[in-house]
Amino acid sequence: ILSIISSIFSAYLITMKNVNWLMILGIIVGLVVGGIAVMFIESIGHTIHSPIAGSDMENPEVIKAYIDSAPVLAILMVPIAWLMGSFFGSLTSTLISRSSWRLNRFVISSLFLLISLMMLIQIPSPWYMWALAFSLIFPMGFLGTGLARIIRKT
């Protein structure tokens, strides 16, 4: 079903007139750059407090015990990574697609918020992770877009 939807969407995009390909490219590259930023920053958190070797990180009880034993800085690296993903994704997307920066910022920030929400639901998380995700992902997208617009003007 997904391949059918994807092929219909692709055929629709190809036949559209005046398609802003830079907008689509900006969103895709912005998501990739944002995802790389998230992986890099979360890896810093894992070096601060790495899981016990051989522990089953698929088991929710093991994950909860890991979170309970981790220092606050290691736990805070996760929402900081999400915020930086939104920032760098919006920055990159705006640098690539100059005309549709508002839409790109909204799409990138919305997707990072949805991904964060999925992670917060799947993994038992402290309340401050929820608060940081919901209150700061969109503002970080605004900051990334604003910085990109300043960079483009200079």
mmCIF file with all atom_site columns, C-alpha atoms in Angstrom:
data_model
loop_
_atom_site.group_PDB
_atom_site.id
_atom_site.type_symbol
_atom_site.label_atom_id
_atom_site.label_alt_id
_atom_site.label_comp_id
_atom_site.label_asym_id
_atom_site.label_entity_id
_atom_site.label_seq_id
_atom_site.pdbx_PDB_ins_code
_atom_site.Cartn_x
_atom_site.Cartn_y
_atom_site.Cartn_z
_atom_site.occupancy
_atom_site.B_iso_or_equiv
_atom_site.pdbx_formal_charge
_atom_site.auth_seq_id
_atom_site.auth_comp_id
_atom_site.auth_asym_id
_atom_site.auth_atom_id
_atom_site.pdbx_PDB_model_num
ATOM 1   C CA . ILE A 1 1   ? 0.000  0.000  0.000   1.00 0.00 ? 1   ILE A CA 1
ATOM 2   C CA . LEU A 1 2   ? 2.840  2.374  0.861   1.00 0.00 ? 2   LEU A CA 1
ATOM 3   C CA . SER A 1 3   ? 4.506  1.819  -2.504  1.00 0.00 ? 3   SER A CA 1
ATOM 4   C CA . ILE A 1 4   ? 1.212  2.549  -4.298  1.00 0.00 ? 4   ILE A CA 1
ATOM 5   C CA . ILE A 1 5   ? 0.725  5.778  -2.346  1.00 0.00 ? 5   ILE A CA 1
ATOM 6   C CA . SER A 1 6   ? 4.347  6.731  -2.976  1.00 0.00 ? 6   SER A CA 1
ATOM 7   C CA . SER A 1 7   ? 4.070  6.113  -6.727  1.00 0.00 ? 7   SER A CA 1
ATOM 8   C CA . ILE A 1 8   ? 0.816  8.100  -6.945  1.00 0.00 ? 8   ILE A CA 1
ATOM 9   C CA . PHE A 1 9   ? 2.388  10.967 -5.004  1.00 0.00 ? 9   PHE A CA 1
ATOM 10  C CA . SER A 1 10  ? 5.515  10.849 -7.193  1.00 0.00 ? 10  SER A CA 1
ATOM 11  C CA . ALA A 1 11  ? 3.451  10.850 -10.380 1.00 0.00 ? 11  ALA A CA 1
ATOM 12  C CA . TYR A 1 12  ? 1.434  13.773 -9.044  1.00 0.00 ? 12  TYR A CA 1
ATOM 13  C CA . LEU A 1 13  ? 4.580  15.752 -8.266  1.00 0.00 ? 13  LEU A CA 1
ATOM 14  C CA . ILE A 1 14  ? 6.066  15.099 -11.709 1.00 0.00 ? 14  ILE A CA 1
ATOM 15  C CA . THR A 1 15  ? 2.943  16.270 -13.514 1.00 0.00 ? 15  THR A CA 1
ATOM 16  C CA . MET A 1 16  ? 2.474  19.387 -11.386 1.00 0.00 ? 16  MET A CA 1
ATOM 17  C CA . LYS A 1 17  ? 3.342  22.659 -13.064 1.00 0.00 ? 17  LYS A CA 1
ATOM 18  C CA . ASN A 1 18  ? 5.534  25.162 -11.278 1.00 0.00 ? 18  ASN A CA 1
ATOM 19  C CA . VAL A 1 19  ? 6.677  22.649 -8.685  1.00 0.00 ? 19  VAL A CA 1
ATOM 20  C CA . ASN A 1 20  ? 9.102  24.200 -6.256  1.00 0.00 ? 20  ASN A CA 1
ATOM 21  C CA . TRP A 1 21  ? 11.703 21.448 -6.370  1.00 0.00 ? 21  TRP A CA 1
ATOM 22  C CA . LEU A 1 22  ? 14.011 23.446 -4.137  1.00 0.00 ? 22  LEU A CA 1
ATOM 23  C CA . MET A 1 23  ? 11.329 23.372 -1.438  1.00 0.00 ? 23  MET A CA 1
ATOM 24  C CA . ILE A 1 24  ? 11.064 19.584 -1.643  1.00 0.00 ? 24  ILE A CA 1
ATOM 25  C CA . LEU A 1 25  ? 14.842 19.199 -1.761  1.00 0.00 ? 25  LEU A CA 1
ATOM 26  C CA . GLY A 1 26  ? 15.187 21.608 1.175   1.00 0.00 ? 26  GLY A CA 1
ATOM 27  C CA . ILE A 1 27  ? 12.785 19.594 3.311   1.00 0.00 ? 27  ILE A CA 1
ATOM 28  C CA . ILE A 1 28  ? 14.484 16.287 2.489   1.00 0.00 ? 28  ILE A CA 1
ATOM 29  C CA . VAL A 1 29  ? 18.014 17.594 3.063   1.00 0.00 ? 29  VAL A CA 1
ATOM 30  C CA . GLY A 1 30  ? 16.852 19.475 6.177   1.00 0.00 ? 30  GLY A CA 1
ATOM 31  C CA . LEU A 1 31  ? 15.460 16.259 7.649   1.00 0.00 ? 31  LEU A CA 1
ATOM 32  C CA . VAL A 1 32  ? 18.693 14.403 6.881   1.00 0.00 ? 32  VAL A CA 1
ATOM 33  C CA . VAL A 1 33  ? 20.888 17.134 8.392   1.00 0.00 ? 33  VAL A CA 1
ATOM 34  C CA . GLY A 1 34  ? 18.586 17.409 11.412  1.00 0.00 ? 34  GLY A CA 1
ATOM 35  C CA . GLY A 1 35  ? 18.684 13.634 11.874  1.00 0.00 ? 35  GLY A CA 1
ATOM 36  C CA . ILE A 1 36  ? 22.484 13.636 11.726  1.00 0.00 ? 36  ILE A CA 1
ATOM 37  C CA . ALA A 1 37  ? 22.552 16.395 14.349  1.00 0.00 ? 37  ALA A CA 1
ATOM 38  C CA . VAL A 1 38  ? 20.248 14.352 16.599  1.00 0.00 ? 38  VAL A CA 1
ATOM 39  C CA . MET A 1 39  ? 22.413 11.236 16.245  1.00 0.00 ? 39  MET A CA 1
ATOM 40  C CA . PHE A 1 40  ? 25.602 13.179 16.977  1.00 0.00 ? 40  PHE A CA 1
ATOM 41  C CA . ILE A 1 41  ? 24.251 14.933 20.075  1.00 0.00 ? 41  ILE A CA 1
ATOM 42  C CA . GLU A 1 42  ? 22.596 11.777 21.434  1.00 0.00 ? 42  GLU A CA 1
ATOM 43  C CA . SER A 1 43  ? 25.892 9.918  21.002  1.00 0.00 ? 43  SER A CA 1
ATOM 44  C CA . ILE A 1 44  ? 27.478 12.505 23.307  1.00 0.00 ? 44  ILE A CA 1
ATOM 45  C CA . GLY A 1 45  ? 24.823 11.637 25.902  1.00 0.00 ? 45  GLY A CA 1
ATOM 46  C CA . HIS A 1 46  ? 25.593 7.948  25.498  1.00 0.00 ? 46  HIS A CA 1
ATOM 47  C CA . THR A 1 47  ? 29.283 8.584  26.157  1.00 0.00 ? 47  THR A CA 1
ATOM 48  C CA . ILE A 1 48  ? 28.379 10.460 29.345  1.00 0.00 ? 48  ILE A CA 1
ATOM 49  C CA . HIS A 1 49  ? 26.357 7.486  30.590  1.00 0.00 ? 49  HIS A CA 1
ATOM 50  C CA . SER A 1 50  ? 26.502 4.375  28.440  1.00 0.00 ? 50  SER A CA 1
ATOM 51  C CA . PRO A 1 51  ? 24.126 1.454  28.933  1.00 0.00 ? 51  PRO A CA 1
ATOM 52  C CA . ILE A 1 52  ? 25.436 -1.662 30.630  1.00 0.00 ? 52  ILE A CA 1
ATOM 53  C CA . ALA A 1 53  ? 27.055 -3.960 28.095  1.00 0.00 ? 53  ALA A CA 1
ATOM 54  C CA . GLY A 1 54  ? 24.780 -6.821 27.151  1.00 0.00 ? 54  GLY A CA 1
ATOM 55  C CA . SER A 1 55  ? 21.618 -5.217 28.527  1.00 0.00 ? 55  SER A CA 1
ATOM 56  C CA . ASP A 1 56  ? 18.437 -5.656 26.504  1.00 0.00 ? 56  ASP A CA 1
ATOM 57  C CA . MET A 1 57  ? 17.544 -2.105 25.470  1.00 0.00 ? 57  MET A CA 1
ATOM 58  C CA . GLU A 1 58  ? 14.338 -3.399 23.855  1.00 0.00 ? 58  GLU A CA 1
ATOM 59  C CA . ASN A 1 59  ? 12.883 -4.231 27.273  1.00 0.00 ? 59  ASN A CA 1
ATOM 60  C CA . PRO A 1 60  ? 10.933 -1.248 28.740  1.00 0.00 ? 60  PRO A CA 1
ATOM 61  C CA . GLU A 1 61  ? 11.914 -2.164 32.317  1.00 0.00 ? 61  GLU A CA 1
ATOM 62  C CA . VAL A 1 62  ? 15.610 -2.150 31.416  1.00 0.00 ? 62  VAL A CA 1
ATOM 63  C CA . ILE A 1 63  ? 15.189 1.207  29.680  1.00 0.00 ? 63  ILE A CA 1
ATOM 64  C CA . LYS A 1 64  ? 13.384 2.640  32.717  1.00 0.00 ? 64  LYS A CA 1
ATOM 65  C CA . ALA A 1 65  ? 16.165 1.413  35.024  1.00 0.00 ? 65  ALA A CA 1
ATOM 66  C CA . TYR A 1 66  ? 18.745 2.954  32.675  1.00 0.00 ? 66  TYR A CA 1
ATOM 67  C CA . ILE A 1 67  ? 16.917 6.301  32.690  1.00 0.00 ? 67  ILE A CA 1
ATOM 68  C CA . ASP A 1 68  ? 16.534 6.227  36.480  1.00 0.00 ? 68  ASP A CA 1
ATOM 69  C CA . SER A 1 69  ? 20.265 5.584  36.975  1.00 0.00 ? 69  SER A CA 1
ATOM 70  C CA . ALA A 1 70  ? 21.483 8.094  34.378  1.00 0.00 ? 70  ALA A CA 1
ATOM 71  C CA . PRO A 1 71  ? 22.650 11.566 35.401  1.00 0.00 ? 71  PRO A CA 1
ATOM 72  C CA . VAL A 1 72  ? 20.378 14.461 34.448  1.00 0.00 ? 72  VAL A CA 1
ATOM 73  C CA . LEU A 1 73  ? 22.867 15.762 31.865  1.00 0.00 ? 73  LEU A CA 1
ATOM 74  C CA . ALA A 1 74  ? 22.795 12.469 29.997  1.00 0.00 ? 74  ALA A CA 1
ATOM 75  C CA . ILE A 1 75  ? 18.990 12.482 29.981  1.00 0.00 ? 75  ILE A CA 1
ATOM 76  C CA . LEU A 1 76  ? 18.860 16.138 28.923  1.00 0.00 ? 76  LEU A CA 1
ATOM 77  C CA . MET A 1 77  ? 21.022 15.371 25.892  1.00 0.00 ? 77  MET A CA 1
ATOM 78  C CA . VAL A 1 78  ? 18.041 13.641 24.264  1.00 0.00 ? 78  VAL A CA 1
ATOM 79  C CA . PRO A 1 79  ? 15.643 16.630 24.169  1.00 0.00 ? 79  PRO A CA 1
ATOM 80  C CA . ILE A 1 80  ? 18.575 18.931 23.413  1.00 0.00 ? 80  ILE A CA 1
ATOM 81  C CA . ALA A 1 81  ? 19.300 16.709 20.413  1.00 0.00 ? 81  ALA A CA 1
ATOM 82  C CA . TRP A 1 82  ? 15.685 17.012 19.252  1.00 0.00 ? 82  TRP A CA 1
ATOM 83  C CA . LEU A 1 83  ? 15.849 20.795 19.599  1.00 0.00 ? 83  LEU A CA 1
ATOM 84  C CA . MET A 1 84  ? 19.114 20.983 17.675  1.00 0.00 ? 84  MET A CA 1
ATOM 85  C CA . GLY A 1 85  ? 17.652 18.700 15.012  1.00 0.00 ? 85  GLY A CA 1
ATOM 86  C CA . SER A 1 86  ? 14.810 21.152 14.500  1.00 0.00 ? 86  SER A CA 1
ATOM 87  C CA . PHE A 1 87  ? 17.282 24.057 14.482  1.00 0.00 ? 87  PHE A CA 1
ATOM 88  C CA . PHE A 1 88  ? 19.757 22.578 11.985  1.00 0.00 ? 88  PHE A CA 1
ATOM 89  C CA . GLY A 1 89  ? 17.001 21.053 9.847   1.00 0.00 ? 89  GLY A CA 1
ATOM 90  C CA . SER A 1 90  ? 15.209 24.396 9.525   1.00 0.00 ? 90  SER A CA 1
ATOM 91  C CA . LEU A 1 91  ? 18.486 26.214 8.943   1.00 0.00 ? 91  LEU A CA 1
ATOM 92  C CA . THR A 1 92  ? 19.496 23.851 6.134   1.00 0.00 ? 92  THR A CA 1
ATOM 93  C CA . SER A 1 93  ? 16.047 23.786 4.588   1.00 0.00 ? 93  SER A CA 1
ATOM 94  C CA . THR A 1 94  ? 15.856 27.576 4.517   1.00 0.00 ? 94  THR A CA 1
ATOM 95  C CA . LEU A 1 95  ? 19.333 27.902 3.019   1.00 0.00 ? 95  LEU A CA 1
ATOM 96  C CA . ILE A 1 96  ? 18.339 25.568 0.178   1.00 0.00 ? 96  ILE A CA 1
ATOM 97  C CA . SER A 1 97  ? 14.816 26.807 -0.462  1.00 0.00 ? 97  SER A CA 1
ATOM 98  C CA . ARG A 1 98  ? 14.708 30.559 -0.287  1.00 0.00 ? 98  ARG A CA 1
ATOM 99  C CA . SER A 1 99  ? 11.110 31.219 -1.264  1.00 0.00 ? 99  SER A CA 1
ATOM 100 C CA . SER A 1 100 ? 9.210  28.756 0.917   1.00 0.00 ? 100 SER A CA 1
ATOM 101 C CA . TRP A 1 101 ? 11.041 29.165 4.217   1.00 0.00 ? 101 TRP A CA 1
ATOM 102 C CA . ARG A 1 102 ? 7.860  29.425 6.316   1.00 0.00 ? 102 ARG A CA 1
ATOM 103 C CA . LEU A 1 103 ? 6.434  26.168 4.996   1.00 0.00 ? 103 LEU A CA 1
ATOM 104 C CA . ASN A 1 104 ? 9.784  24.392 5.274   1.00 0.00 ? 104 ASN A CA 1
ATOM 105 C CA . ARG A 1 105 ? 10.218 25.532 8.875   1.00 0.00 ? 105 ARG A CA 1
ATOM 106 C CA . PHE A 1 106 ? 6.721  24.324 9.738   1.00 0.00 ? 106 PHE A CA 1
ATOM 107 C CA . VAL A 1 107 ? 7.224  20.923 8.062   1.00 0.00 ? 107 VAL A CA 1
ATOM 108 C CA . ILE A 1 108 ? 10.654 20.321 9.617   1.00 0.00 ? 108 ILE A CA 1
ATOM 109 C CA . SER A 1 109 ? 9.587  21.415 13.111  1.00 0.00 ? 109 SER A CA 1
ATOM 110 C CA . SER A 1 110 ? 6.327  19.436 12.899  1.00 0.00 ? 110 SER A CA 1
ATOM 111 C CA . LEU A 1 111 ? 8.133  16.271 11.874  1.00 0.00 ? 111 LEU A CA 1
ATOM 112 C CA . PHE A 1 112 ? 10.686 16.633 14.664  1.00 0.00 ? 112 PHE A CA 1
ATOM 113 C CA . LEU A 1 113 ? 7.853  17.205 17.138  1.00 0.00 ? 113 LEU A CA 1
ATOM 114 C CA . LEU A 1 114 ? 6.053  14.072 15.896  1.00 0.00 ? 114 LEU A CA 1
ATOM 115 C CA . ILE A 1 115 ? 9.230  11.997 16.096  1.00 0.00 ? 115 ILE A CA 1
ATOM 116 C CA . SER A 1 116 ? 9.862  13.310 19.613  1.00 0.00 ? 116 SER A CA 1
ATOM 117 C CA . LEU A 1 117 ? 6.298  12.516 20.622  1.00 0.00 ? 117 LEU A CA 1
ATOM 118 C CA . MET A 1 118 ? 6.663  8.957  19.314  1.00 0.00 ? 118 MET A CA 1
ATOM 119 C CA . MET A 1 119 ? 9.842  8.498  21.352  1.00 0.00 ? 119 MET A CA 1
ATOM 120 C CA . LEU A 1 120 ? 8.273  9.981  24.475  1.00 0.00 ? 120 LEU A CA 1
ATOM 121 C CA . ILE A 1 121 ? 5.307  7.627  24.198  1.00 0.00 ? 121 ILE A CA 1
ATOM 122 C CA . GLN A 1 122 ? 7.438  4.527  23.532  1.00 0.00 ? 122 GLN A CA 1
ATOM 123 C CA . ILE A 1 123 ? 10.053 5.134  26.224  1.00 0.00 ? 123 ILE A CA 1
ATOM 124 C CA . PRO A 1 124 ? 9.085  6.120  29.780  1.00 0.00 ? 124 PRO A CA 1
ATOM 125 C CA . SER A 1 125 ? 10.444 9.647  30.127  1.00 0.00 ? 125 SER A CA 1
ATOM 126 C CA . PRO A 1 126 ? 10.639 12.301 32.838  1.00 0.00 ? 126 PRO A CA 1
ATOM 127 C CA . TRP A 1 127 ? 8.169  15.195 32.649  1.00 0.00 ? 127 TRP A CA 1
ATOM 128 C CA . TYR A 1 128 ? 10.816 17.747 31.732  1.00 0.00 ? 128 TYR A CA 1
ATOM 129 C CA . MET A 1 129 ? 11.560 15.897 28.489  1.00 0.00 ? 129 MET A CA 1
ATOM 130 C CA . TRP A 1 130 ? 7.914  16.351 27.501  1.00 0.00 ? 130 TRP A CA 1
ATOM 131 C CA . ALA A 1 131 ? 8.031  20.014 28.491  1.00 0.00 ? 131 ALA A CA 1
ATOM 132 C CA . LEU A 1 132 ? 11.210 20.716 26.531  1.00 0.00 ? 132 LEU A CA 1
ATOM 133 C CA . ALA A 1 133 ? 9.962  18.935 23.429  1.00 0.00 ? 133 ALA A CA 1
ATOM 134 C CA . PHE A 1 134 ? 6.578  20.626 23.312  1.00 0.00 ? 134 PHE A CA 1
ATOM 135 C CA . SER A 1 135 ? 7.712  24.097 24.287  1.00 0.00 ? 135 SER A CA 1
ATOM 136 C CA . LEU A 1 136 ? 10.964 24.532 22.368  1.00 0.00 ? 136 LEU A CA 1
ATOM 137 C CA . ILE A 1 137 ? 10.981 22.508 19.127  1.00 0.00 ? 137 ILE A CA 1
ATOM 138 C CA . PHE A 1 138 ? 9.072  25.146 17.139  1.00 0.00 ? 138 PHE A CA 1
ATOM 139 C CA . PRO A 1 139 ? 11.044 28.102 18.580  1.00 0.00 ? 139 PRO A CA 1
ATOM 140 C CA . MET A 1 140 ? 14.289 26.333 17.646  1.00 0.00 ? 140 MET A CA 1
ATOM 141 C CA . GLY A 1 141 ? 12.945 25.966 14.104  1.00 0.00 ? 141 GLY A CA 1
ATOM 142 C CA . PHE A 1 142 ? 12.241 29.714 14.124  1.00 0.00 ? 142 PHE A CA 1
ATOM 143 C CA . LEU A 1 143 ? 15.814 30.403 15.274  1.00 0.00 ? 143 LEU A CA 1
ATOM 144 C CA . GLY A 1 144 ? 17.272 28.159 12.568  1.00 0.00 ? 144 GLY A CA 1
ATOM 145 C CA . THR A 1 145 ? 15.199 29.846 9.891   1.00 0.00 ? 145 THR A CA 1
ATOM 146 C CA . GLY A 1 146 ? 16.068 33.291 11.225  1.00 0.00 ? 146 GLY A CA 1
ATOM 147 C CA . LEU A 1 147 ? 19.785 32.516 11.205  1.00 0.00 ? 147 LEU A CA 1
ATOM 148 C CA . ALA A 1 148 ? 19.558 31.170 7.651   1.00 0.00 ? 148 ALA A CA 1
ATOM 149 C CA . ARG A 1 149 ? 17.830 34.328 6.484   1.00 0.00 ? 149 ARG A CA 1
ATOM 150 C CA . ILE A 1 150 ? 20.535 36.447 8.139   1.00 0.00 ? 150 ILE A CA 1
ATOM 151 C CA . ILE A 1 151 ? 23.250 34.323 6.492   1.00 0.00 ? 151 ILE A CA 1
ATOM 152 C CA . ARG A 1 152 ? 21.602 34.702 3.080   1.00 0.00 ? 152 ARG A CA 1
ATOM 153 C CA . LYS A 1 153 ? 21.437 38.496 3.391   1.00 0.00 ? 153 LYS A CA 1
ATOM 154 C CA . THR A 1 154 ? 25.154 38.833 4.107   1.00 0.00 ? 154 THR A CA 1
#
